[in-house]
Coordinates of C-alpha atoms (C1' of nucleotides) in Angstrom, one line a residue:
Chain A
X293 CA -8.9 12.8 19.1
X294 CA -12.6 13.0 20.0
X295 CA -13.5 11.7 23.4
X296 CA -15.8 9.0 22.1
X297 CA -13.2 7.7 19.6
X298 CA -11.0 7.1 22.7
X299 CA -13.7 5.1 24.3
X300 CA -14.2 3.1 21.1
X301 CA -10.6 2.2 21.1
X302 CA -10.7 1.1 24.7
X303 CA -13.7 -1.1 24.0
X304 CA -11.9 -2.5 21.0
X305 CA -9.2 -3.8 23.2
X306 CA -11.3 -4.8 26.2
X307 CA -13.6 -6.7 23.8
X308 CA -10.7 -8.8 22.7
X309 CA -9.7 -9.5 26.3
X310 CA -6.6 -7.3 26.0
X311 CA -5.6 -5.2 28.9
X312 CA -6.2 -1.5 28.3
X313 CA -3.2 0.8 28.8
X314 CA -2.3 4.3 27.8
X315 CA 0.5 3.0 25.6
X316 CA -1.7 0.7 23.7
X317 CA -4.3 3.4 23.2
X318 CA -1.6 5.6 21.8
X319 CA -0.5 3.0 19.3
X320 CA -4.0 2.2 18.4
X321 CA -4.9 5.9 17.9
X322 CA -1.9 6.4 15.7
X323 CA -2.9 3.4 13.6
X324 CA -6.4 4.9 13.3
X325 CA -4.9 8.1 12.0
X326 CA -3.0 6.3 9.2
X327 CA -4.8 5.9 6.0
X328 CA -2.2 3.5 4.7
X329 CA -0.1 0.8 6.2
X330 CA 2.9 1.6 8.3
X331 CA 6.0 -0.2 9.6
X332 CA 6.7 -0.5 13.3
X333 CA 9.5 1.9 12.9
X334 CA 7.4 4.5 11.1
X335 CA 4.7 4.3 13.7
X336 CA 7.2 4.8 16.4
X337 CA 8.7 7.8 14.7
X338 CA 5.3 9.4 14.5
X339 CA 4.5 8.8 18.1
X340 CA 7.7 10.5 19.1
X341 CA 6.8 13.5 16.9
X342 CA 3.7 13.7 19.0
X343 CA 5.9 13.6 22.1
X344 CA 4.8 10.2 23.1
X345 CA 7.4 8.5 25.4
X346 CA 6.5 5.1 24.0
X347 CA 9.5 2.9 23.5
X348 CA 10.2 1.1 20.3
X349 CA 10.0 -2.3 22.0
X350 CA 6.5 -1.5 23.2
X351 CA 5.5 -0.6 19.7
X352 CA 6.7 -4.0 18.5
X353 CA 5.1 -5.8 21.4
X354 CA 1.8 -4.0 20.9
X355 CA 1.6 -4.5 17.2
X356 CA 2.3 -8.2 17.6
X357 CA -0.5 -8.3 20.2
X358 CA -2.9 -6.5 18.0
X359 CA -2.1 -8.7 15.1
X360 CA -2.7 -11.7 17.2
X361 CA -6.0 -10.4 18.4
X362 CA -7.1 -9.8 14.8
X363 CA -7.3 -6.0 15.3
X364 CA -4.6 -5.2 12.7
X365 CA -3.7 -6.8 9.5
X366 CA -0.1 -7.4 8.5
X367 CA 1.3 -7.1 5.0
X368 CA 4.7 -7.2 3.5
X369 CA 5.3 -5.5 0.2
X370 CA 8.1 -7.9 -0.5
X371 CA 10.6 -5.8 1.2
X372 CA 12.2 -6.8 4.5
X373 CA 9.8 -4.9 6.7
X374 CA 6.4 -5.9 8.0
X375 CA 3.6 -3.4 7.6
X376 CA 0.6 -3.0 9.9
X377 CA -2.8 -1.6 9.3
X378 CA -5.9 -1.2 11.3
X379 CA -8.6 -3.0 9.4
X380 CA -12.2 -3.6 9.2
X381 CA -13.3 -6.8 10.9
X382 CA -15.0 -8.3 7.9
X383 CA -13.3 -10.3 5.1
X384 CA -11.7 -8.0 2.6
X385 CA -8.8 -7.6 0.2
X386 CA -6.3 -4.9 -0.6
X387 CA -5.7 -2.6 -3.6
X388 CA -2.2 -1.1 -3.2
X389 CA -0.9 1.8 -5.3
X390 CA 2.6 1.0 -6.3
X391 CA 3.5 4.7 -6.6
X392 CA 2.1 6.4 -3.5
X393 CA 1.4 3.2 -1.3
X394 CA -2.2 4.2 -0.8
X395 CA -4.2 1.2 0.3
X396 CA -7.9 0.7 -0.5
X397 CA -9.9 -2.0 1.2
X398 CA -12.2 -4.0 -1.1
X399 CA -15.1 -5.6 0.7
X400 CA -16.2 -7.9 -2.0
X401 CA -14.3 -11.1 -2.6
X402 CA -14.3 -12.4 -6.1
X403 CA -12.8 -15.8 -5.4
X404 CA -15.7 -17.8 -4.2
X405 CA -16.2 -20.8 -6.4
X406 CA -12.7 -20.8 -7.9
X407 CA -11.2 -21.1 -4.4
X408 CA -13.3 -24.1 -3.7
X409 CA -12.4 -25.7 -6.9
X410 CA -8.6 -25.3 -6.9
X411 CA -8.2 -26.3 -3.3
X412 CA -10.2 -29.4 -3.7
X413 CA -8.3 -30.2 -6.9
X414 CA -5.1 -30.3 -5.0
X415 CA -6.4 -32.0 -1.9
X416 CA -6.1 -28.9 0.3
X417 CA -8.6 -27.6 2.8
X418 CA -8.5 -23.8 2.6
X419 CA -8.1 -21.9 5.9
X420 CA -7.5 -18.4 4.7
X421 CA -6.6 -16.5 1.6
X422 CA -5.4 -13.1 0.7
X423 CA -5.5 -11.2 -2.5
X424 CA -3.2 -8.2 -3.1
X425 CA -3.7 -6.2 -6.2
X426 CA -1.0 -3.8 -7.2
X427 CA -1.7 -0.9 -9.5
X428 CA -1.8 2.8 -10.0
X429 CA -4.4 4.9 -8.2
X430 CA -6.3 7.6 -10.0
X431 CA -4.0 10.3 -8.6
X432 CA -0.8 8.6 -9.6
X433 CA -1.8 7.7 -13.1
Chain B
X20 CA 22.5 -33.0 -11.7
X21 CA 22.1 -34.2 -15.2
X22 CA 24.2 -32.5 -17.8
X23 CA 21.4 -31.1 -19.8
X24 CA 19.7 -29.6 -16.8
X25 CA 23.0 -27.7 -16.3
X26 CA 22.7 -26.4 -19.8
X27 CA 19.1 -25.5 -19.3
X28 CA 20.0 -23.3 -16.3
X29 CA 22.7 -21.6 -18.3
X30 CA 20.3 -20.8 -21.1
X31 CA 17.8 -19.6 -18.5
X32 CA 20.3 -17.0 -17.4
X33 CA 21.7 -16.1 -20.8
X34 CA 18.2 -15.7 -22.1
X35 CA 17.5 -13.0 -19.6
X36 CA 20.7 -11.2 -20.5
X37 CA 22.3 -12.2 -17.2
X38 CA 26.0 -13.2 -17.1
X39 CA 26.5 -16.9 -16.5
X40 CA 28.9 -17.8 -13.7
X41 CA 29.5 -20.9 -11.7
X42 CA 28.1 -19.3 -8.6
X43 CA 24.9 -18.3 -10.2
X44 CA 24.5 -21.8 -11.6
X45 CA 25.0 -23.2 -8.1
X46 CA 22.3 -21.0 -6.6
X47 CA 20.0 -21.8 -9.5
X48 CA 20.6 -25.5 -9.2
X49 CA 19.9 -25.4 -5.5
X50 CA 16.7 -23.5 -6.1
X51 CA 15.7 -26.1 -8.7
X52 CA 16.2 -28.8 -6.1
X53 CA 13.8 -27.2 -3.6
X54 CA 10.2 -28.2 -3.8
X55 CA 9.2 -25.4 -1.5
X56 CA 10.3 -21.9 -0.9
X57 CA 13.6 -21.0 0.9
X58 CA 15.1 -18.0 2.6
X59 CA 18.5 -16.7 1.5
X60 CA 20.0 -18.1 4.7
X61 CA 18.6 -21.5 4.2
X62 CA 19.8 -21.6 0.6
X63 CA 23.3 -20.6 1.7
X64 CA 23.4 -23.3 4.4
X65 CA 22.5 -25.9 1.9
X66 CA 25.1 -24.8 -0.5
X67 CA 27.7 -25.1 2.3
X68 CA 26.6 -28.6 3.0
X69 CA 27.4 -29.4 -0.5
X70 CA 30.8 -27.8 0.0
X71 CA 30.1 -24.9 -2.1
X72 CA 32.3 -21.9 -1.3
X73 CA 29.6 -19.4 -2.3
X74 CA 29.5 -16.4 0.1
X75 CA 26.3 -15.3 1.8
X76 CA 26.5 -11.9 0.1
X77 CA 26.6 -13.6 -3.3
X78 CA 23.5 -15.6 -2.4
X79 CA 21.7 -12.4 -1.6
X80 CA 23.0 -10.6 -4.7
X81 CA 22.1 -13.5 -6.9
X82 CA 18.6 -13.9 -5.5
X83 CA 17.9 -10.2 -6.0
X84 CA 19.2 -10.5 -9.5
X85 CA 17.0 -13.5 -10.3
X86 CA 14.0 -11.9 -8.7
X87 CA 14.6 -8.9 -10.9
X88 CA 14.9 -10.9 -14.0
X89 CA 11.7 -12.7 -13.1
X90 CA 13.3 -16.1 -12.7
X91 CA 12.3 -16.5 -9.1
X92 CA 9.2 -15.4 -7.1
X93 CA 9.5 -13.9 -3.7
X94 CA 7.0 -14.4 -0.9
X95 CA 6.9 -13.5 2.7
X96 CA 4.9 -15.6 5.0
X97 CA 4.4 -12.6 7.2
X98 CA 7.6 -13.3 9.2
X99 CA 10.6 -11.2 8.9
X100 CA 12.4 -13.1 6.2
X101 CA 11.8 -13.1 2.5
X102 CA 11.4 -16.4 0.7
X103 CA 12.4 -17.3 -2.8
X104 CA 11.2 -19.9 -5.2
X105 CA 12.0 -20.9 -8.8
X106 CA 8.8 -20.5 -10.6
X107 CA 7.2 -21.3 -13.9
X108 CA 7.1 -18.4 -16.2
X109 CA 3.4 -18.2 -16.7
X110 CA 1.0 -16.4 -14.4
X111 CA 0.0 -18.5 -11.5
X112 CA -0.9 -18.4 -7.8
X113 CA 0.2 -20.3 -4.7
X114 CA -1.4 -22.8 -2.4
X115 CA 0.6 -23.0 0.8
X116 CA 0.2 -25.6 3.5
X117 CA 0.3 -23.9 6.8
X118 CA 1.6 -27.0 8.5
X119 CA 4.4 -28.3 6.3
X120 CA 5.0 -25.2 4.1
X121 CA 4.5 -27.2 1.0
X122 CA 3.8 -24.9 -2.0
X123 CA 1.6 -25.9 -4.9
X124 CA 1.4 -23.7 -8.0
X125 CA -2.0 -23.2 -9.4
X126 CA -2.0 -22.3 -13.1
X127 CA -5.5 -21.1 -13.4
X128 CA -6.4 -17.7 -12.2
X129 CA -10.0 -17.2 -11.0
X130 CA -9.9 -13.5 -10.7
X131 CA -10.5 -12.3 -14.3
X132 CA -13.7 -10.3 -14.3
X133 CA -13.7 -9.4 -10.7
X134 CA -10.3 -7.9 -10.9
X135 CA -11.4 -5.7 -13.7
X136 CA -14.5 -4.6 -11.8
X137 CA -13.0 -3.7 -8.5
X138 CA -10.0 -1.9 -9.9
X139 CA -12.1 0.3 -12.1
X140 CA -14.5 0.9 -9.3
X141 CA -11.7 2.5 -7.3
X142 CA -10.1 4.3 -10.2
X143 CA -7.1 2.0 -10.2
X144 CA -5.2 0.5 -13.1
X145 CA -4.1 -3.0 -12.1
X146 CA -0.5 -3.8 -12.8
X147 CA -0.1 -7.1 -11.0
X148 CA -1.9 -9.2 -8.4
X149 CA -1.1 -12.1 -6.3
X150 CA -3.3 -14.6 -4.5
X151 CA -2.0 -16.7 -1.7
X152 CA -4.3 -19.4 -0.3
X153 CA -3.3 -20.9 3.0
X154 CA -4.6 -24.2 4.0
X155 CA -3.8 -27.8 4.9
X156 CA -2.5 -30.2 2.3
X157 CA -3.8 -33.7 2.0
X158 CA -0.9 -35.2 4.0
X159 CA -1.3 -32.7 6.9
X160 CA -5.0 -33.0 7.4
Chain C
dT125 C1' -1.8 -8.1 45.8
dT126 C1' -1.0 -10.3 41.9
dT127 C1' -0.2 -10.2 37.4
dA128 C1' 1.1 -8.0 33.3
dG129 C1' 3.1 -3.8 30.7
dT130 C1' 7.0 -0.7 29.8
dG131 C1' 11.6 1.7 29.0
dC132 C1' 16.1 1.1 28.3
dA133 C1' 20.0 -1.1 26.7
dA134 C1' 21.9 -5.1 24.9
dA135 C1' 21.5 -9.0 21.9
dA136 C1' 20.2 -11.6 17.9
dG137 C1' 19.3 -11.9 13.2
dT138 C1' 18.9 -10.5 8.4
dT139 C1' 20.4 -7.9 4.6
dT140 C1' 23.6 -4.4 2.5
dT141 C1' 28.0 -2.4 1.3
dG142 C1' 33.1 -1.4 0.5
dC143 C1' 36.9 -3.0 -1.3
dA144 C1' 40.6 -5.9 -3.1
dT145 C1' 40.7 -9.9 -6.2
dG146 C1' 39.4 -13.0 -9.8
dG147 C1' 36.5 -14.4 -13.7
dT148 C1' 33.4 -13.6 -17.9
dC149 C1' 32.6 -11.9 -22.4
Chain D
dG108 C1' 41.3 -5.7 -21.8
dA109 C1' 37.1 -3.8 -20.0
dC110 C1' 33.8 -4.7 -17.0
dC111 C1' 31.3 -7.4 -13.9
dA112 C1' 31.1 -11.0 -10.1
dT113 C1' 32.8 -12.6 -5.7
dG114 C1' 34.5 -13.3 -0.8
dC115 C1' 35.3 -11.4 3.2
dA116 C1' 34.5 -8.3 6.9
dA117 C1' 32.3 -4.5 8.5
dA118 C1' 28.1 -1.8 8.7
dA119 C1' 23.3 -0.9 8.7
dC120 C1' 18.8 -2.2 10.0
dT121 C1' 14.9 -4.5 11.9
dT122 C1' 13.2 -7.2 15.6
dT123 C1' 13.6 -9.6 20.1
dT124 C1' 14.9 -10.2 24.9
dG125 C1' 16.4 -9.4 29.8
dC126 C1' 15.7 -6.9 33.6
dA127 C1' 14.4 -3.4 36.9
dC128 C1' 10.4 -0.8 37.6
dT129 C1' 5.5 0.7 37.2
dA130 C1' 0.7 0.3 36.5
dA131 C1' -3.7 -2.3 35.7
dA132 C1' -7.3 -5.4 37.5

DNA sequence: TTTAGTGCAAAAGTTTTGCATGGTC
DNA sequence: GACCATGCAAAACTTTTGCACTAAA
């Protein structure tokens, strides 16, 4: 990994008030390498393949921390495992290929007015929302 | 439970080509009683409280079957457990109260055109999509 | 020096499976 | 009667915790 990418990751943590450690950088670097989402178990397996000594518990603890800090997004494809993914900071949604599990981030949000309307209609105040579109990507079609 | 509701549930199963059994009707009836979503474990506990002899494995098997048949929706509130809920047949989305977990179904879908646009933009063919809006309901505000 | 992170192993919890038995069509 | 559903107990997994030890600020 390029030396400045390393530094970026450190800043990413420090900026969130999170203590910087070698383990956390390893986890973060692995997340940065993944194009798509991964489970904690998968991430751990890949770290081991790179001869990292990181323990599974640390992976779980780190991912929970990062999710808390808003550095990673969590998704669950309606299986029993939680998936993690390093995400852009801005509001966005996901396009997921049901065949190859590729994830594409969509920056635009098409909900705008509708969101306003339906939440008010039911007496809710919206805090957050997520849209997950499942489909087939170009390669899998 | 009213006698005709019983019959309705039987028809619901039979209509999907699913074999009708007392156990499945019990699970279905319990789901019908729940306003909000439940985990398999919760559902099982409630059945026991009603002196049902249904085994936990049967609850899991039945819920999987019903989800497959499209009779229940599954959601995961980003915890480790999967939640189930008896849903209307038509396309709809969910409004979830983050404080009391109340779920409201929203029949309208505000995605229409936007969905078309973004999927095509990324070379996807959309198969399905789900919108989950988190917020505070009137009572919890 | 104080406070927090980590590895390991054990525990806790959820979901799945094998198998003998009983019920549905 | 054939085939599927069920209960029970065991197994398989994922995730969390306790604790002794190490490292960051």
